[in-house]
Tab-separated table of C-alpha atoms (C1' of nucleotides) in Angstrom:
chain	number	residue	atom	x	y	z
B	1	MET	CA	0.000	0.000	0.000
B	2	ALA	CA	2.788	2.400	0.908
B	3	LEU	CA	4.663	1.770	-2.329
B	4	ALA	CA	1.424	2.071	-4.284
B	5	GLY	CA	1.172	5.521	-2.733
B	6	VAL	CA	4.655	6.371	-3.981
B	7	GLU	CA	3.730	5.076	-7.447
B	8	ALA	CA	0.580	7.184	-7.476
B	9	ASN	CA	2.416	10.314	-6.323
B	10	GLY	CA	4.848	10.086	-9.231
B	11	ILE	CA	7.910	12.191	-9.800
B	12	GLN	CA	7.897	15.360	-11.856
B	13	ILE	CA	9.786	15.293	-15.148
B	14	ASP	CA	11.060	18.355	-16.981
B	15	VAL	CA	9.765	17.174	-20.340
B	16	GLN	CA	11.014	20.207	-22.232
B	17	TYR	CA	14.548	19.625	-20.990
B	18	LEU	CA	14.266	15.902	-21.647
B	19	ASP	CA	13.207	16.384	-25.261
B	20	GLY	CA	16.125	18.758	-25.779
B	21	ALA	CA	18.527	16.271	-24.232
B	22	ILE	CA	17.229	13.482	-26.458
B	23	ALA	CA	17.852	15.654	-29.511
B	24	ASP	CA	21.355	16.667	-28.348
B	25	VAL	CA	22.463	13.168	-27.445
B	26	GLY	CA	20.927	11.845	-30.656
B	27	ALA	CA	23.021	14.311	-32.657
B	28	ARG	CA	26.165	13.281	-30.779
B	29	ILE	CA	25.499	9.634	-31.500
B	30	GLN	CA	24.976	10.424	-35.195
B	31	ARG	CA	28.239	12.335	-35.330
B	32	LEU	CA	30.222	9.619	-33.569
B	33	GLU	CA	28.744	6.918	-35.787
B	34	GLY	CA	29.728	8.996	-38.789
B	35	GLN	CA	33.314	9.060	-37.559
B	36	PHE	CA	33.278	5.297	-37.212
B	37	ARG	CA	32.091	4.874	-40.774
B	38	ASP	CA	35.019	6.996	-41.975
B	39	HIS	CA	37.550	4.867	-40.109
B	40	ALA	CA	39.747	2.356	-41.907
B	41	TYR	CA	38.584	-0.378	-39.502
B	42	TRP	CA	35.030	0.037	-40.722
B	43	THR	CA	36.234	-0.850	-44.213
B	44	GLU	CA	37.766	-4.026	-42.774
B	45	TRP	CA	34.560	-4.670	-40.845
B	46	LYS	CA	32.534	-4.453	-44.081
B	47	LYS	CA	34.943	-6.805	-45.824
B	48	LEU	CA	34.141	-9.385	-43.133
B	49	TYR	CA	30.379	-8.929	-42.975
B	50	GLY	CA	29.307	-7.205	-46.180
B	51	THR	CA	25.787	-5.838	-46.019
B	52	ASN	CA	25.272	-7.539	-42.655
B	53	ALA	CA	27.945	-5.334	-41.062
B	54	ASN	CA	26.354	-3.804	-37.962
B	55	LEU	CA	28.130	-1.197	-35.861
B	56	GLY	CA	25.956	-2.240	-32.927
B	57	SER	CA	27.099	-5.853	-32.989
B	58	ARG	CA	29.725	-6.605	-30.377
B	59	GLU	CA	30.043	-10.113	-31.719
B	60	GLN	CA	31.151	-8.670	-35.069
B	61	LEU	CA	33.469	-6.178	-33.371
B	62	GLY	CA	35.039	-9.019	-31.387
B	63	LYS	CA	35.702	-11.000	-34.558
B	64	LEU	CA	37.274	-7.935	-36.178
B	65	LEU	CA	39.550	-6.980	-33.293
B	66	PHE	CA	40.441	-10.310	-31.733
B	67	SER	CA	40.369	-12.739	-34.653
B	68	HIS	CA	40.961	-10.645	-37.769
B	69	MET	CA	43.342	-8.001	-36.361
B	70	GLY	CA	44.805	-10.377	-33.771
B	71	LEU	CA	44.535	-8.095	-30.728
B	72	ALA	CA	44.914	-9.841	-27.359
B	73	ASN	CA	41.913	-10.715	-25.206
B	74	GLU	CA	41.873	-13.386	-22.511
B	75	ARG	CA	38.433	-12.478	-21.179
B	76	THR	CA	35.603	-14.922	-21.793
B	77	THR	CA	31.868	-14.948	-21.149
B	78	ALA	CA	29.893	-17.434	-19.074
B	79	SER	CA	29.478	-19.710	-22.069
B	80	GLY	CA	33.146	-19.537	-23.015
B	81	LYS	CA	33.003	-17.070	-25.909
B	82	LEU	CA	35.336	-14.082	-26.128
B	83	ALA	CA	34.003	-11.197	-24.075
B	84	VAL	CA	33.625	-7.890	-25.894
B	85	ASP	CA	32.886	-5.686	-22.899
B	86	ALA	CA	34.339	-2.378	-21.737
B	87	VAL	CA	37.250	-4.061	-19.929
B	88	ALA	CA	38.267	-6.099	-22.985
B	89	LEU	CA	37.988	-3.056	-25.258
B	90	GLU	CA	39.928	-0.886	-22.821
B	91	GLN	CA	42.765	-3.416	-22.875
B	92	CYS	CA	43.120	-2.993	-26.645
B	93	GLN	CA	44.592	0.444	-25.986
B	94	HIS	CA	43.392	1.394	-29.431
B	95	PRO	CA	41.465	4.593	-30.304
B	96	PHE	CA	38.886	2.642	-32.311
B	97	ALA	CA	38.072	0.453	-29.310
B	98	ARG	CA	38.163	3.392	-26.885
B	99	ASN	CA	35.755	5.422	-28.991
B	100	TYR	CA	33.497	2.422	-29.306
B	101	ILE	CA	33.057	2.398	-25.517
B	102	LYS	CA	32.187	6.096	-25.614
B	103	LEU	CA	29.624	5.521	-28.333
B	104	GLU	CA	28.067	2.608	-26.452
B	105	ASN	CA	27.841	4.730	-23.293
B	106	LEU	CA	25.956	7.402	-25.197
B	107	LYS	CA	23.630	4.813	-26.716
B	108	LYS	CA	22.938	3.333	-23.276
B	109	LEU	CA	22.161	6.810	-21.948
B	110	GLN	CA	19.854	7.542	-24.855
B	111	SER	CA	17.935	4.285	-25.115
B	112	THR	CA	17.664	3.052	-21.536
B	113	TYR	CA	17.463	6.336	-19.684
B	114	LEU	CA	16.466	9.377	-21.755
B	115	LEU	CA	14.057	7.541	-24.060
B	116	GLY	CA	13.158	5.054	-21.333
B	117	VAL	CA	11.882	7.848	-19.097
B	118	ARG	CA	10.330	9.816	-21.954
B	119	ARG	CA	8.248	6.828	-23.044
B	120	GLU	CA	6.684	6.469	-19.597
B	121	VAL	CA	5.984	10.089	-18.653
B	122	ALA	CA	2.256	10.691	-18.277
B	123	PRO	CA	0.615	13.643	-20.060
B	124	SER	CA	0.579	15.358	-16.656
B	125	GLY	CA	4.390	15.461	-16.715
B	126	LEU	CA	4.562	12.949	-13.852
B	127	LEU	CA	6.481	9.691	-14.044
B	128	HIS	CA	4.785	6.823	-12.209
B	129	VAL	CA	7.318	4.008	-11.930
B	130	PHE	CA	6.342	0.634	-10.466
B	131	TYR	CA	7.748	-1.036	-7.388
B	132	ASN	CA	7.534	-4.815	-6.977
B	133	LEU	CA	7.768	-6.825	-3.790
B	134	HIS	CA	7.165	-10.214	-5.374
B	135	ARG	CA	10.014	-10.569	-7.838
B	136	THR	CA	13.218	-10.787	-5.813
B	137	LEU	CA	14.730	-13.800	-4.125
B	138	THR	CA	15.953	-11.641	-1.290
B	139	TYR	CA	12.719	-9.845	-0.336
B	140	ARG	CA	14.120	-6.581	-1.517
B	141	SER	CA	11.972	-4.576	-3.937
B	142	SER	CA	12.522	-4.017	-7.616
B	143	SER	CA	11.406	-1.186	-9.868
B	144	GLU	CA	10.306	-1.078	-13.484
B	145	ALA	CA	8.770	0.950	-16.318
B	146	PRO	CA	11.218	2.557	-15.977
B	147	ASN	CA	13.578	1.203	-13.351
B	148	PHE	CA	14.043	4.060	-10.882
B	149	GLN	CA	16.727	2.119	-9.005
B	150	ASN	CA	19.504	2.253	-11.586
B	151	ILE	CA	19.588	5.842	-12.828
B	152	PRO	CA	23.242	6.802	-13.516
B	153	ILE	CA	25.072	8.654	-10.767
B	154	ARG	CA	28.666	7.351	-10.664
B	155	ASP	CA	29.654	8.890	-13.997
B	156	PRO	CA	28.961	12.606	-13.460
B	157	GLU	CA	28.427	13.291	-17.142
B	158	MET	CA	25.847	10.558	-17.612
B	159	ALA	CA	24.307	11.503	-14.272
B	160	LYS	CA	23.833	15.093	-15.334
B	161	TRP	CA	22.183	14.284	-18.651
B	162	ILE	CA	19.454	12.159	-17.099
B	163	ARG	CA	19.101	13.466	-13.544
B	164	ARG	CA	18.513	16.999	-14.806
B	165	ALA	CA	15.155	15.664	-16.028
B	166	PHE	CA	13.993	14.724	-12.517
B	167	VAL	CA	12.659	17.857	-10.857
B	168	PRO	CA	10.417	18.821	-7.935
B	169	ARG	CA	6.895	20.106	-8.322
B	170	CYS	CA	6.420	23.890	-8.495
B	171	ASN	CA	8.047	25.824	-5.623
B	172	ARG	CA	9.375	22.677	-4.007
B	173	GLN	CA	12.660	20.838	-3.630
B	174	LEU	CA	13.945	17.270	-3.781
B	175	LEU	CA	15.223	15.660	-0.602
B	176	GLU	CA	16.906	12.258	-0.564
B	177	LEU	CA	17.294	10.328	2.667
B	178	ASP	CA	19.433	7.256	2.909
B	179	PHE	CA	20.664	4.861	5.534
B	180	LYS	CA	24.398	5.069	5.890
B	181	GLY	CA	26.089	1.682	5.540
B	182	ILE	CA	22.872	-0.166	6.288
B	183	GLU	CA	24.017	-3.491	4.829
B	184	VAL	CA	27.138	-3.571	6.954
B	185	GLY	CA	25.078	-2.666	10.013
B	186	VAL	CA	22.510	-5.357	9.292
B	187	ALA	CA	25.294	-7.878	8.622
B	188	ALA	CA	26.577	-7.129	12.122
B	189	CYS	CA	23.065	-7.797	13.465
B	190	TYR	CA	23.201	-11.286	12.003
B	191	ASN	CA	26.776	-12.297	12.737
B	192	LEU	CA	27.199	-10.368	16.026
B	193	ASP	CA	30.911	-10.007	15.316
B	194	PRO	CA	32.305	-7.774	18.097
B	195	GLN	CA	34.968	-6.299	15.843
B	196	LEU	CA	32.460	-5.433	13.120
B	197	ILE	CA	30.046	-4.003	15.689
B	198	SER	CA	32.751	-1.825	17.113
B	199	TYR	CA	33.746	-0.579	13.654
B	200	VAL	CA	30.113	0.362	13.025
B	201	LYS	CA	29.605	1.993	16.423
B	202	ASP	CA	32.900	3.817	16.879
B	203	LYS	CA	33.225	6.639	14.375
B	204	SER	CA	36.904	7.105	15.105
B	205	THR	CA	37.623	3.675	13.621
B	206	ASP	CA	37.438	2.731	9.955
B	207	MET	CA	37.708	-0.821	8.619
B	208	HIS	CA	38.363	0.325	5.052
B	209	ARG	CA	41.266	2.478	6.213
B	210	ASP	CA	42.735	-0.308	8.361
B	211	THR	CA	42.434	-2.877	5.580
B	212	ALA	CA	43.930	-0.439	3.061
B	213	ALA	CA	46.919	-0.001	5.380
B	214	GLU	CA	47.520	-3.752	5.350
B	215	LEU	CA	46.945	-4.288	1.643
B	216	PHE	CA	49.264	-1.501	0.565
B	217	MET	CA	51.702	-1.534	3.485
B	218	LEU	CA	50.935	2.029	4.466
B	219	PRO	CA	50.548	3.675	7.879
B	220	GLU	CA	46.881	3.864	8.952
B	221	THR	CA	47.299	7.589	9.430
B	222	ALA	CA	48.210	8.223	5.797
B	223	ILE	CA	45.623	6.557	3.571
B	224	PRO	CA	44.578	8.767	0.656
B	225	LYS	CA	40.852	8.993	0.031
B	226	ASN	CA	40.906	7.215	-3.346
B	227	VAL	CA	42.993	4.353	-1.930
B	228	ARG	CA	40.431	3.855	0.832
B	229	GLN	CA	37.624	3.997	-1.716
B	230	ALA	CA	39.274	1.382	-3.946
B	231	VAL	CA	39.876	-0.983	-1.026
B	232	LYS	CA	36.286	-0.545	0.158
B	233	GLY	CA	34.920	-1.586	-3.229
B	234	SER	CA	37.496	-4.044	-4.494
B	235	PHE	CA	38.293	-5.811	-1.244
B	236	VAL	CA	36.190	-5.215	1.887
B	237	PHE	CA	32.704	-5.306	0.343
B	238	ALA	CA	33.777	-7.910	-2.197
B	239	GLN	CA	34.958	-10.133	0.667
B	240	PHE	CA	31.756	-9.571	2.621
B	241	TYR	CA	29.763	-10.746	-0.387
B	242	GLY	CA	31.913	-13.854	-0.733
B	243	ASP	CA	34.689	-12.940	-3.139
B	244	TRP	CA	38.167	-14.460	-2.831
B	245	TYR	CA	41.699	-13.127	-2.891
B	246	VAL	CA	42.531	-14.088	-6.499
B	247	ALA	CA	39.779	-11.887	-7.942
B	248	CYS	CA	40.481	-9.170	-5.355
B	249	THR	CA	44.166	-9.143	-6.311
B	250	LYS	CA	43.289	-8.570	-9.948
B	251	SER	CA	40.918	-5.711	-9.299
B	252	LEU	CA	43.126	-3.986	-6.693
B	253	TRP	CA	46.150	-4.221	-8.987
B	254	ALA	CA	44.105	-2.781	-11.863
B	255	ASP	CA	42.777	-0.001	-9.591
B	256	ILE	CA	46.329	1.271	-9.003
B	257	GLU	CA	46.689	2.103	-12.670
B	258	LYS	CA	43.093	3.005	-13.430
B	259	LEU	CA	42.724	5.387	-10.496
B	260	GLY	CA	46.371	6.469	-10.353
B	261	LEU	CA	46.686	5.367	-6.724
B	262	LYS	CA	49.608	6.876	-4.807
B	263	THR	CA	50.921	7.101	-1.266
B	264	ALA	CA	50.262	10.293	0.674
B	265	ASP	CA	53.732	11.427	-0.458
B	266	GLY	CA	52.830	10.950	-4.112
B	267	VAL	CA	54.666	7.691	-4.792
B	268	CYS	CA	52.854	5.381	-7.202
B	269	LEU	CA	51.630	2.306	-5.327
B	270	TYR	CA	53.386	-0.049	-7.771
B	271	GLU	CA	56.657	1.660	-6.863
B	272	HIS	CA	55.755	1.746	-3.167
B	273	LEU	CA	54.943	-1.973	-3.123
B	274	ALA	CA	58.156	-2.750	-5.002
B	275	ARG	CA	60.131	-0.963	-2.275
B	276	HIS	CA	58.484	-3.368	0.158
B	277	GLY	CA	59.470	-6.408	-1.888
B	278	VAL	CA	56.251	-6.811	-3.901
B	279	ARG	CA	57.303	-6.348	-7.501
B	280	GLU	CA	54.611	-8.084	-9.530
B	281	ARG	CA	50.928	-8.953	-9.430
B	282	GLY	CA	51.162	-12.726	-9.641
B	283	GLU	CA	49.612	-15.149	-12.086
B	284	CYS	CA	46.147	-15.109	-10.463
B	285	ARG	CA	45.013	-18.299	-12.181
B	286	ASP	CA	43.823	-20.432	-9.277
B	287	SER	CA	44.535	-21.229	-5.642
B	288	THR	CA	47.989	-22.647	-6.446
B	289	THR	CA	49.563	-19.650	-8.149
B	290	ALA	CA	50.296	-17.321	-5.236
B	291	THR	CA	54.088	-17.431	-5.078
B	292	GLY	CA	56.331	-15.470	-2.734
B	293	GLY	CA	57.012	-11.821	-3.420
B	294	THR	CA	53.867	-11.319	-5.483
B	295	PHE	CA	50.920	-9.063	-4.673
B	296	GLU	CA	48.751	-12.165	-5.018
B	297	ALA	CA	50.549	-13.862	-2.127
B	298	HIS	CA	50.320	-10.683	-0.059
B	299	VAL	CA	46.578	-10.239	-0.650
B	300	LYS	CA	46.122	-13.902	0.222
B	301	SER	CA	47.737	-13.328	3.606
B	302	VAL	CA	45.706	-10.159	4.223
B	303	GLU	CA	42.547	-12.095	3.378
B	304	LYS	CA	43.503	-14.787	5.862
B	305	LYS	CA	44.048	-12.240	8.611
B	306	PHE	CA	40.814	-10.472	7.628
B	307	TRP	CA	38.685	-13.572	8.229
B	308	LYS	CA	40.666	-15.598	10.732
B	309	LYS	CA	41.653	-12.766	13.051
B	310	ARG	CA	39.749	-9.518	12.509
B	311	PHE	CA	36.300	-10.824	11.623
B	312	LYS	CA	36.567	-14.372	12.920
B	313	VAL	CA	33.081	-14.326	14.455
B	314	TYR	CA	31.616	-13.184	11.124
B	315	ASP	CA	33.569	-15.993	9.472
B	316	ARG	CA	32.219	-18.615	11.852
B	317	TRP	CA	28.673	-17.221	11.470
B	318	ARG	CA	28.830	-17.660	7.694
B	319	GLU	CA	29.905	-21.258	8.093
B	320	GLN	CA	27.297	-22.020	10.724
B	321	PHE	CA	24.472	-20.237	8.906
B	322	TYR	CA	25.225	-22.131	5.720
B	323	SER	CA	25.521	-25.532	7.351
B	324	ASP	CA	22.244	-24.932	9.216
B	325	TYR	CA	20.644	-24.155	5.860
B	326	LEU	CA	21.979	-27.400	4.406
B	327	LYS	CA	20.469	-29.271	7.314
B	328	ASN	CA	17.102	-27.438	7.396
B	329	GLY	CA	16.553	-26.637	3.745
B	330	GLY	CA	15.896	-22.993	4.492
B	331	PHE	CA	16.799	-20.007	6.607
B	332	ALA	CA	14.948	-17.264	8.462
B	333	THR	CA	15.442	-13.526	8.214
B	334	HIS	CA	15.212	-11.115	11.139
B	335	THR	CA	12.233	-9.521	9.419
B	336	GLY	CA	10.044	-12.601	9.482
B	337	PHE	CA	10.614	-14.421	6.225
B	338	TYR	CA	11.660	-18.033	5.774
B	339	ILE	CA	13.550	-18.638	2.547
B	340	THR	CA	13.602	-22.112	1.032
B	341	GLY	CA	15.053	-23.465	-2.195
B	342	LEU	CA	18.448	-24.403	-3.575
B	343	TYR	CA	21.157	-21.795	-3.101
B	344	GLY	CA	24.906	-21.554	-2.916
B	345	ARG	CA	26.877	-20.460	0.099
B	346	ASN	CA	27.183	-16.804	-0.915
B	347	ASN	CA	23.464	-16.531	-1.621
B	348	VAL	CA	22.472	-17.970	1.714
B	349	THR	CA	24.677	-15.619	3.683
B	350	ASN	CA	23.782	-12.541	1.617
B	351	TYR	CA	20.032	-12.803	1.096
B	352	PRO	CA	18.938	-12.216	4.686
B	353	ILE	CA	21.241	-9.225	5.003
B	354	GLN	CA	20.133	-7.616	1.770
B	355	GLY	CA	16.449	-8.238	2.478
B	356	SER	CA	16.445	-7.071	6.071
B	357	ALA	CA	18.389	-3.927	5.197
B	358	PHE	CA	15.664	-3.028	2.714
B	359	HIS	CA	12.969	-3.788	5.276
B	360	CYS	CA	14.451	-1.145	7.591
B	361	LEU	CA	13.930	1.389	4.826
B	362	LEU	CA	10.486	0.044	3.992
B	363	TRP	CA	9.385	0.189	7.619
B	364	CYS	CA	10.348	3.864	7.741
B	365	LEU	CA	8.830	4.639	4.363
B	366	ILE	CA	5.476	3.147	5.386
B	367	ARG	CA	5.316	5.282	8.500
B	368	LEU	CA	6.561	8.455	6.888
B	369	GLY	CA	3.995	8.182	4.091
B	370	ARG	CA	1.203	7.564	6.600
B	371	GLN	CA	2.212	10.464	8.842
B	372	LEU	CA	2.544	12.891	5.958
B	373	ARG	CA	-1.031	12.124	5.037
B	374	GLN	CA	-2.339	12.206	8.599
B	375	ARG	CA	-0.815	15.620	9.157
B	376	ARG	CA	-2.231	16.787	5.850
B	377	MET	CA	1.206	17.858	4.720
B	378	GLN	CA	1.949	18.541	1.087
B	379	SER	CA	5.375	16.918	0.938
B	380	LEU	CA	5.371	13.598	-0.891
B	381	ILE	CA	7.498	10.488	-1.119
B	382	VAL	CA	8.239	10.140	-4.830
B	383	GLY	CA	10.815	7.351	-5.070
B	384	GLN	CA	12.681	4.561	-3.314
B	385	ILE	CA	16.070	2.973	-4.010
B	386	HIS	CA	16.743	0.008	-1.658
B	387	ASP	CA	18.230	2.010	1.202
B	388	SER	CA	17.026	5.478	0.335
B	389	MET	CA	13.878	7.454	-0.388
B	390	VAL	CA	13.356	10.523	-2.503
B	391	LEU	CA	10.933	13.195	-1.325
B	392	ASP	CA	9.404	16.175	-3.040
B	393	VAL	CA	9.095	18.638	-0.157
B	394	VAL	CA	7.496	21.988	0.424
B	395	PRO	CA	10.280	24.195	1.841
B	396	ALA	CA	8.121	25.276	4.797
B	397	GLU	CA	7.723	21.611	5.777
B	398	LEU	CA	11.370	20.650	5.457
B	399	ASP	CA	12.276	20.863	9.153
B	400	GLU	CA	9.164	18.974	10.198
B	401	VAL	CA	9.812	16.214	7.650
B	402	VAL	CA	13.380	15.770	8.867
B	403	GLY	CA	12.167	15.641	12.462
B	404	MET	CA	9.547	13.033	11.586
B	405	VAL	CA	12.124	10.825	9.900
B	406	GLN	CA	14.441	10.974	12.879
B	407	GLU	CA	11.615	10.058	15.218
B	408	ILE	CA	10.613	7.158	12.977
B	409	VAL	CA	14.167	5.783	12.999
B	410	ARG	CA	14.186	6.017	16.798
B	411	SER	CA	10.979	4.014	16.976
B	412	LEU	CA	12.360	1.472	14.516
B	413	LEU	CA	15.248	0.810	16.875
B	414	LYS	CA	12.808	0.382	19.755
B	415	GLU	CA	10.485	-1.901	17.814
B	416	TRP	CA	13.049	-4.172	16.167
B	417	ARG	CA	15.238	-5.287	19.013
B	418	TRP	CA	17.447	-7.309	16.700
B	419	ILE	CA	18.971	-4.061	15.427
B	420	ILE	CA	21.916	-3.751	17.782
B	421	VAL	CA	23.858	-1.028	15.974
B	422	PRO	CA	22.987	2.643	15.540
B	423	LEU	CA	21.279	3.616	12.285
B	424	GLU	CA	22.282	6.874	10.712
B	425	ILE	CA	20.346	8.834	8.107
B	426	GLU	CA	22.243	10.848	5.524
B	427	MET	CA	20.433	13.622	3.707
B	428	GLU	CA	20.912	15.304	0.374
B	429	LEU	CA	18.904	18.331	-0.661
B	430	ALA	CA	18.487	20.142	-3.973
B	431	PRO	CA	17.633	23.847	-4.089
B	432	VAL	CA	14.020	24.920	-4.648
B	433	GLY	CA	13.295	24.203	-8.314
B	434	GLY	CA	16.629	22.388	-8.664
B	435	SER	CA	16.929	18.961	-10.260
B	436	TRP	CA	17.903	15.598	-8.792
B	437	PHE	CA	21.386	16.212	-10.159
B	438	ASP	CA	21.691	19.325	-7.985
B	439	LYS	CA	21.334	17.538	-4.642
B	440	LYS	CA	24.031	18.367	-2.115
B	441	GLU	CA	24.849	16.988	1.303
B	442	PHE	CA	22.460	18.453	3.861
B	443	LYS	CA	22.975	18.593	7.604
B	444	ILE	CA	20.913	20.250	10.275
M	1	DA	C1'	6.184	-11.449	-35.689
M	2	DA	C1'	7.058	-13.255	-31.324
M	3	DA	C1'	9.820	-15.703	-28.147
M	4	DC	C1'	14.155	-16.964	-26.386
M	5	DA	C1'	19.139	-17.044	-25.087
M	6	DG	C1'	23.140	-14.527	-24.493
M	7	DT	C1'	25.671	-10.448	-23.471
M	8	DG	C1'	26.509	-6.130	-21.513
M	9	DC	C1'	25.742	-2.372	-18.204
M	10	DG	C1'	23.209	0.953	-15.143
M	11	DC	C1'	22.206	1.139	-9.821
M	12	DG	C1'	22.405	-0.443	-4.385
P	1	DA	C1'	33.725	-26.355	-1.458
P	2	DA	C1'	33.541	-22.402	-4.031
P	3	DA	C1'	35.496	-18.603	-6.074
P	4	DG	C1'	31.207	-11.296	-4.753
P	5	DC	C1'	25.159	-10.508	-3.967
P	6	DG	C1'	20.542	-8.453	-5.936
P	7	DC	C1'	17.802	-6.330	-9.802
P	8	DG	C1'	15.652	-4.278	-15.129
P	9	DC	C1'	16.466	-2.999	-19.862
P	10	DA	C1'	18.417	-2.784	-24.629
P	11	DC	C1'	20.264	-5.026	-28.206
P	12	DT	C1'	21.915	-8.958	-31.303
P	13	DG	C1'	21.343	-13.325	-33.229
P	14	DT	C1'	18.628	-17.531	-33.441
P	15	DT	C1'	14.508	-20.351	-33.076
P	16	DT	C1'	9.610	-20.968	-33.023
DNA sequence: AAACAGTGCGCG
DNA sequence: AAAGCGCGCACTGTTT
């Protein structure tokens, strides 16, 4: 019922802007495609495929680059074919391949997002997306027509093109509220690992910083922001979701180059590691290839310490939870669901965390929506993204809305006793009349 | 023409 | 023993 309310509210779209953006991006795509058709490679491409040559076919591009031209590519897909994705094309280090990625990005922006939103906007100018609660294995939600939960944000350029179209109603502003680190917090509520709990509770500590110090042999007091960020994504979260050191080694090693990671003194991390006796990545083929002096061997030892020392209770919980599932044929979540069926180890230990984290948000969303109506306020909930909600607020109601949310979170902690860590709400606010792209951190 | 499988990529 | 989790959408190429 609550999500149906959000669907009915709808989010305002700046249709005039959107139509302009569609025209602009369309022209860019045309221009780029024209450049491709002037390139010598396109002539080769046509020799291979004749009238069937299709610039949009990655299969054809793969044949051209990796079979015909003989460029290297060791990446394969699930079914064993050569992968022709952004990583493989990046590795070609060739302008034709690089520009192809750019073109594909623009086409993704145009077809999935700009046109995807345009197609669904109602004549009123409101976009009523759908939220499902019956389609996920984890008891999260999903969103469709269009999917409101995967609108670009990480690439600022793509984010600007599409998020500019999402605007507040007249004389209002967009407010986004999200739970900070909710999945880590909820994980701690399942595994009760004292070290993890203390990391979550004590703001002076930072597990990403500490792990970064170990992985890159740096002092904990001198971890650059982008190094911490890379370790958070490529190691800590990956490990929590069930990744292993071989894959983590590859992505961390690639991050150094891709993100230009350096020590606080400006020394490239390859050079820094070499000074500490780690001169190469390692073969990274399987569990037998980690030989001494390689980054692979080092990451392996950090992983061991990570699970056997730092988060040993979390480690034991994963084992226990999975073996209980094997015995019982199912597992319960803290939010009252019992999940049965055939799943692997990573699924079983991740589903309850992912689902329950969403239920914290849903619990709050239900109450906020109800209270806004009861108080006859004009502010509306207009969207939801797993651990966040987007509101279209009347400026005069802003303080009251924020107060209501904080009170609701307090009552959540009282009601659900299994939540044994603090829950923090982060807010982002756009100016009155500003778009979703214009949101900025907002503190009271 | 519709359905399906496979691939790739956007988000949390 | 397995080897990050969850989604929706667009597009290509093939089958029905």
